[in-house]
PDB file of C-alpha atoms in Angstrom:
ATOM      1  CA  HIS A   1      -1.627   6.930  17.552  1.00 27.00           C
ATOM      2  CA  PRO A   2       1.315   9.373  17.667  1.00 30.00           C
ATOM      3  CA  LEU A   3       1.588   9.557  13.864  1.00 31.00           C
ATOM      4  CA  GLY A   4      -2.075  10.407  13.433  1.00 37.00           C
ATOM      5  CA  ASN A   5      -4.681   8.940  11.149  1.00 38.00           C
ATOM      6  CA  PRO A   6      -3.780   8.716   7.449  1.00 40.00           C
ATOM      7  CA  LEU A   7      -7.302   9.309   6.223  1.00 41.00           C
ATOM      8  CA  ILE A   8      -8.494  12.323   8.176  1.00 40.00           C
ATOM      9  CA  SER A   9      -7.045  15.755   8.634  1.00 39.00           C
ATOM     10  CA  PRO A  10      -5.697  16.484  12.115  1.00 40.00           C
ATOM     11  CA  SER A  11      -8.662  18.820  12.692  1.00 38.00           C
ATOM     12  CA  LYS A  12     -11.331  16.127  12.207  1.00 39.00           C
ATOM     13  CA  SER A  13     -12.572  14.281  15.253  1.00 39.00           C
ATOM     14  CA  SER A  14     -11.723  10.595  15.443  1.00 40.00           C
ATOM     15  CA  SER A  15     -15.102  10.049  17.103  1.00 39.00           C
ATOM     16  CA  MET A  16     -16.608  10.313  13.591  1.00 41.00           C
ATOM     17  CA  LEU A  17     -14.864   7.105  12.624  1.00 41.00           C
ATOM     18  CA  THR A  18     -16.786   3.913  13.143  1.00 48.00           C
ATOM     19  CA  SER A  19     -14.757   1.073  11.659  1.00 61.00           C
ATOM     20  CA  SER A  20     -11.731  -0.149   9.794  1.00 81.00           C
ATOM     21  CA  VAL A  21     -11.517  -2.019   6.531  1.00 85.00           C
ATOM     22  CA  ILE A  22      -8.976  -4.220   4.813  1.00 87.00           C
ATOM     23  CA  PHE A  23      -8.859  -4.260   1.035  1.00 90.00           C
ATOM     24  CA  ALA A  24      -7.068  -7.396  -0.155  1.00 90.00           C
ATOM     25  CA  SER A  25      -5.817  -8.749  -3.426  1.00 91.00           C
ATOM     26  CA  SER A  26      -7.623 -11.858  -4.607  1.00 93.00           C
ATOM     27  CA  ALA A  27      -4.365 -13.794  -4.206  1.00 91.00           C
ATOM     28  CA  GLU A  28      -4.935 -16.426  -1.517  1.00 91.00           C
ATOM     29  CA  ARG A  29      -1.917 -15.315   0.546  1.00 88.00           C
ATOM     30  CA  CYS A  30      -3.298 -11.763   0.675  1.00 88.00           C
ATOM     31  CA  VAL A  31      -6.748 -12.876   1.798  1.00 90.00           C
ATOM     32  CA  ASP A  32      -5.064 -15.130   4.391  1.00 88.00           C
ATOM     33  CA  THR A  33      -3.065 -12.130   5.637  1.00 85.00           C
ATOM     34  CA  ALA A  34      -6.277 -10.124   6.040  1.00 85.00           C
ATOM     35  CA  HIS A  35      -7.791 -12.997   8.032  1.00 87.00           C
ATOM     36  CA  PHE A  36      -4.649 -13.176  10.169  1.00 84.00           C
ATOM     37  CA  MET A  37      -5.027  -9.441  10.842  1.00 82.00           C
ATOM     38  CA  GLY A  38      -8.484 -10.119  12.273  1.00 82.00           C
ATOM     39  CA  MET A  39     -10.670  -9.188   9.307  1.00 82.00           C
ATOM     40  CA  PRO A  40     -12.994 -12.171   8.740  1.00 83.00           C
ATOM     41  CA  GLU A  41     -14.359 -10.724   5.499  1.00 87.00           C
ATOM     42  CA  PRO A  42     -11.880  -8.424   3.781  1.00 89.00           C
ATOM     43  CA  VAL A  43     -13.020  -6.483   0.744  1.00 91.00           C
ATOM     44  CA  VAL A  44     -11.379  -8.407  -2.095  1.00 94.00           C
ATOM     45  CA  LEU A  45     -10.452  -6.133  -4.990  1.00 93.00           C
ATOM     46  CA  GLU A  46      -9.401  -7.770  -8.233  1.00 94.00           C
ATOM     47  CA  SER A  47      -7.684  -4.504  -9.226  1.00 92.00           C
ATOM     48  CA  ILE A  48      -4.986  -5.085  -6.592  1.00 92.00           C
ATOM     49  CA  TYR A  49      -3.952  -8.334  -8.255  1.00 92.00           C
ATOM     50  CA  GLU A  50      -4.603  -7.000 -11.758  1.00 92.00           C
ATOM     51  CA  ALA A  51      -2.061  -4.234 -11.105  1.00 90.00           C
ATOM     52  CA  THR A  52       0.644  -6.906 -11.105  1.00 89.00           C
ATOM     53  CA  ILE A  53      -0.238  -7.920 -14.660  1.00 89.00           C
ATOM     54  CA  GLU A  54      -1.025  -4.522 -16.194  1.00 87.00           C
ATOM     55  CA  LYS A  55       0.847  -3.616 -19.355  1.00 86.00           C
ATOM     56  CA  GLY A  56       4.511  -3.205 -18.506  1.00 93.00           C
ATOM     57  CA  CYS A  57       4.210  -4.148 -14.826  1.00 94.00           C
ATOM     58  CA  ARG A  58       4.637  -7.916 -15.252  1.00 93.00           C
ATOM     59  CA  GLU A  59       7.601  -7.365 -17.584  1.00 94.00           C
ATOM     60  CA  ALA A  60       9.193  -4.935 -15.117  1.00 95.00           C
ATOM     61  CA  PHE A  61       8.897  -7.450 -12.287  1.00 93.00           C
ATOM     62  CA  GLU A  62      10.263 -10.264 -14.442  1.00 93.00           C
ATOM     63  CA  LYS A  63      13.255  -8.069 -15.319  1.00 95.00           C
ATOM     64  CA  ILE A  64      14.013  -6.627 -11.868  1.00 95.00           C
ATOM     65  CA  GLY A  65      12.324  -8.954  -9.373  1.00 92.00           C
ATOM     66  CA  TYR A  66      12.080  -8.102  -5.691  1.00 91.00           C
ATOM     67  CA  ALA A  67      13.902  -4.814  -5.321  1.00 94.00           C
ATOM     68  CA  PRO A  68      13.336  -1.361  -3.860  1.00 94.00           C
ATOM     69  CA  LEU A  69      10.970   0.905  -5.785  1.00 94.00           C
ATOM     70  CA  SER A  70      13.919   3.160  -6.671  1.00 95.00           C
ATOM     71  CA  ASP A  71      15.333   0.364  -8.863  1.00 96.00           C
ATOM     72  CA  TYR A  72      12.092   0.352 -10.866  1.00 96.00           C
ATOM     73  CA  LEU A  73      11.988   4.138 -11.077  1.00 95.00           C
ATOM     74  CA  SER A  74      15.579   4.384 -12.295  1.00 95.00           C
ATOM     75  CA  ASP A  75      14.880   1.721 -14.942  1.00 93.00           C
ATOM     76  CA  ASN A  76      12.019   3.764 -16.474  1.00 93.00           C
ATOM     77  CA  HIS A  77       9.165   1.629 -15.141  1.00 95.00           C
ATOM     78  CA  GLU A  78       7.485   4.483 -13.305  1.00 94.00           C
ATOM     79  CA  PRO A  79       4.732   5.150 -15.894  1.00 95.00           C
ATOM     80  CA  CYS A  80       3.268   1.626 -15.790  1.00 95.00           C
ATOM     81  CA  LEU A  81       3.599   1.294 -12.007  1.00 95.00           C
ATOM     82  CA  ARG A  82       2.126   4.739 -11.399  1.00 94.00           C
ATOM     83  CA  ALA A  83      -0.815   4.004 -13.726  1.00 94.00           C
ATOM     84  CA  ALA A  84      -1.457   0.691 -11.926  1.00 94.00           C
ATOM     85  CA  ALA A  85      -1.276   2.415  -8.512  1.00 93.00           C
ATOM     86  CA  HIS A  86      -3.753   5.089  -9.599  1.00 93.00           C
ATOM     87  CA  HIS A  87      -6.094   2.399 -10.931  1.00 93.00           C
ATOM     88  CA  VAL A  88      -6.093   0.569  -7.572  1.00 93.00           C
ATOM     89  CA  LEU A  89      -6.366   3.762  -5.509  1.00 91.00           C
ATOM     90  CA  ASP A  90      -9.275   4.942  -7.668  1.00 92.00           C
ATOM     91  CA  ASP A  91     -10.984   1.590  -7.110  1.00 92.00           C
ATOM     92  CA  ILE A  92     -10.464   1.848  -3.338  1.00 90.00           C
ATOM     93  CA  ALA A  93     -11.725   5.445  -3.307  1.00 89.00           C
ATOM     94  CA  GLU A  94     -14.848   4.375  -5.213  1.00 91.00           C
ATOM     95  CA  LYS A  95     -15.535   1.580  -2.713  1.00 90.00           C
ATOM     96  CA  ILE A  96     -15.128   4.026   0.179  1.00 87.00           C
ATOM     97  CA  ARG A  97     -17.398   6.644  -1.426  1.00 87.00           C
ATOM     98  CA  ASN A  98     -20.091   4.020  -1.980  1.00 89.00           C
ATOM     99  CA  SER A  99     -19.868   2.622   1.541  1.00 85.00           C
ATOM    100  CA  GLU A 100     -22.187   3.578   4.359  1.00 83.00           C
ATOM    101  CA  GLU A 101     -19.255   3.219   6.777  1.00 81.00           C
ATOM    102  CA  GLN A 102     -16.820   5.962   7.738  1.00 78.00           C
ATOM    103  CA  TYR A 103     -13.484   4.211   7.931  1.00 77.00           C
ATOM    104  CA  GLY A 104     -10.831   5.330  10.361  1.00 74.00           C
ATOM    105  CA  THR A 105      -8.117   2.997   9.145  1.00 77.00           C
ATOM    106  CA  ILE A 106      -7.808   1.543   5.689  1.00 82.00           C
ATOM    107  CA  THR A 107      -5.385  -1.308   5.142  1.00 85.00           C
ATOM    108  CA  VAL A 108      -4.390  -2.624   1.729  1.00 88.00           C
ATOM    109  CA  VAL A 109      -2.948  -6.129   1.524  1.00 87.00           C
ATOM    110  CA  GLY A 110      -1.290  -6.607  -1.810  1.00 87.00           C
ATOM    111  CA  HIS A 111       1.951  -7.113  -3.651  1.00 88.00           C
ATOM    112  CA  ALA A 112       5.360  -5.670  -2.747  1.00 84.00           C
ATOM    113  CA  ILE A 113       6.369  -3.266  -5.494  1.00 89.00           C
ATOM    114  CA  HIS A 114       2.791  -2.165  -6.120  1.00 90.00           C
ATOM    115  CA  LEU A 115       2.189  -1.359  -2.443  1.00 90.00           C
ATOM    116  CA  ALA A 116       5.327   0.773  -2.521  1.00 90.00           C
ATOM    117  CA  MET A 117       4.081   2.705  -5.549  1.00 92.00           C
ATOM    118  CA  MET A 118       0.654   3.206  -3.944  1.00 90.00           C
ATOM    119  CA  ALA A 119       2.396   4.481  -0.799  1.00 88.00           C
ATOM    120  CA  LEU A 120       4.494   6.850  -2.915  1.00 89.00           C
ATOM    121  CA  VAL A 121       1.431   8.210  -4.744  1.00 89.00           C
ATOM    122  CA  LEU A 122      -0.389   8.743  -1.435  1.00 85.00           C
ATOM    123  CA  SER A 123       2.671  10.416   0.089  1.00 83.00           C
ATOM    124  CA  GLU A 124       3.025  12.743  -2.890  1.00 83.00           C
ATOM    125  CA  SER A 125      -0.651  13.674  -2.752  1.00 80.00           C
ATOM    126  CA  SER A 126      -0.186  14.457   0.958  1.00 74.00           C
ATOM    127  CA  GLY A 127       2.710  16.794   0.186  1.00 73.00           C
ATOM    128  CA  LEU A 128       5.301  14.627   1.922  1.00 65.00           C
ATOM    129  CA  GLY A 129       8.888  14.514   0.742  1.00 59.00           C
ATOM    130  CA  GLY A 130      12.496  13.900   1.738  1.00 59.00           C
ATOM    131  CA  GLY A 131      12.972  11.088   4.240  1.00 61.00           C
ATOM    132  CA  ASP A 132       9.303  10.197   4.021  1.00 69.00           C
ATOM    133  CA  VAL A 133       9.630   9.338   0.352  1.00 81.00           C
ATOM    134  CA  GLU A 134      13.006   7.680   0.866  1.00 83.00           C
ATOM    135  CA  CYS A 135      11.574   5.168   3.341  1.00 82.00           C
ATOM    136  CA  ILE A 136       9.193   4.091   0.568  1.00 86.00           C
ATOM    137  CA  THR A 137      11.512   4.147  -2.437  1.00 90.00           C
ATOM    138  CA  GLU A 138      14.617   2.634  -0.838  1.00 88.00           C
ATOM    139  CA  ARG A 139      13.064  -0.200   1.167  1.00 83.00           C
ATOM    140  CA  LEU A 140      13.281  -3.772  -0.078  1.00 84.00           C
ATOM    141  CA  HIS A 141       9.757  -4.723   0.952  1.00 77.00           C
ATOM    142  CA  GLY A 142       9.779  -7.986   2.889  1.00 71.00           C
ATOM    143  CA  GLU A 143       7.055 -10.421   3.866  1.00 69.00           C
ATOM    144  CA  ALA A 144       4.438  -9.036   6.266  1.00 65.00           C
ATOM    145  CA  GLU A 145       5.781  -5.488   6.096  1.00 70.00           C
ATOM    146  CA  ALA A 146       3.832  -2.325   5.547  1.00 72.00           C
ATOM    147  CA  PHE A 147       3.924   1.382   4.838  1.00 76.00           C
ATOM    148  CA  LEU A 148       2.088   3.728   7.182  1.00 75.00           C
ATOM    149  CA  ILE A 149       0.993   6.941   5.473  1.00 73.00           C
ATOM    150  CA  THR A 150      -0.446   9.641   7.716  1.00 71.00           C
ATOM    151  CA  ALA A 151      -0.983  13.372   7.660  1.00 66.00           C
ATOM    152  CA  TYR A 152       2.286  13.570   9.610  1.00 70.00           C
ATOM    153  CA  GLY A 153       4.573  11.479   7.443  1.00 70.00           C
ATOM    154  CA  ALA A 154       5.377   8.083   6.005  1.00 73.00           C
ATOM    155  CA  ARG A 155       7.042   5.211   7.818  1.00 70.00           C
ATOM    156  CA  THR A 156       7.930   1.615   7.126  1.00 70.00           C
ATOM    157  CA  LEU A 157       6.581  -0.925   9.593  1.00 69.00           C
ATOM    158  CA  ILE A 158       9.071  -3.757   9.430  1.00 64.00           C
ATOM    159  CA  ASN A 159       8.958  -7.439  10.153  1.00 58.00           C
ATOM    160  CA  HIS A 160      12.103  -8.040  12.186  1.00 54.00           C
ATOM    161  CA  SER A 161      12.325 -11.634  10.963  1.00 54.00           C
ATOM    162  CA  SER A 162      12.728 -10.253   7.423  1.00 47.00           C
ATOM    163  CA  SER A 163      16.269  -9.850   6.112  1.00 46.00           C
ATOM    164  CA  SER A 164      15.586  -6.611   4.223  1.00 44.00           C
ATOM    165  CA  SER A 165      16.742  -3.281   5.595  1.00 43.00           C
ATOM    166  CA  SER A 166      16.889   0.325   4.514  1.00 42.00           C
ATOM    167  CA  ALA A 167      16.289   3.965   5.398  1.00 41.00           C
ATOM    168  CA  GLY A 168      13.187   5.062   7.261  1.00 40.00           C
ATOM    169  CA  ASP A 169      12.529   1.882   9.224  1.00 41.00           C
ATOM    170  CA  ALA A 170      10.262   2.174  12.234  1.00 39.00           C
ATOM    171  CA  LYS A 171       9.595  -0.724  14.577  1.00 33.00           C
ATOM    172  CA  ALA A 172       5.927  -1.641  14.561  1.00 35.00           C
ATOM    173  CA  SER A 173       4.453  -1.628  18.024  1.00 30.00           C
TER     174      SER A 173
END
């Protein structure tokens, strides 16, 4: 893939990678999405759904609704969203560490604003900035859309039937 693999440094050989995994929220629509993506048995993580109801997160969503991450950040909801993102990412990292597999691609199927915050945290930890962060923070996340985080940058993979639009869009191919 021209953008590289988000989970290995460019110097590591992709021949070391043996499989892919999809971590999904326990919400039925998320598990269905994982099945649609060809994963008959996704790894269901309660923490992905629980992030939506962590202290402050549910209230933030009820107040703001579906909106770009920047709306949440400017309304002082970053601490609760960031804590929830770290909780989920820590859970995913633990599952990966305890697995016998070496995953080449890790997909997370979850909930709009929380996926954006997880993408932002991963981008920050990768040292990305500028337009890479803007494509995450300014995008109104639509149905069946995703963020691709790699060693080379962050992009939004958009669903062209979705009505949302913003900076940093890249057509999924």
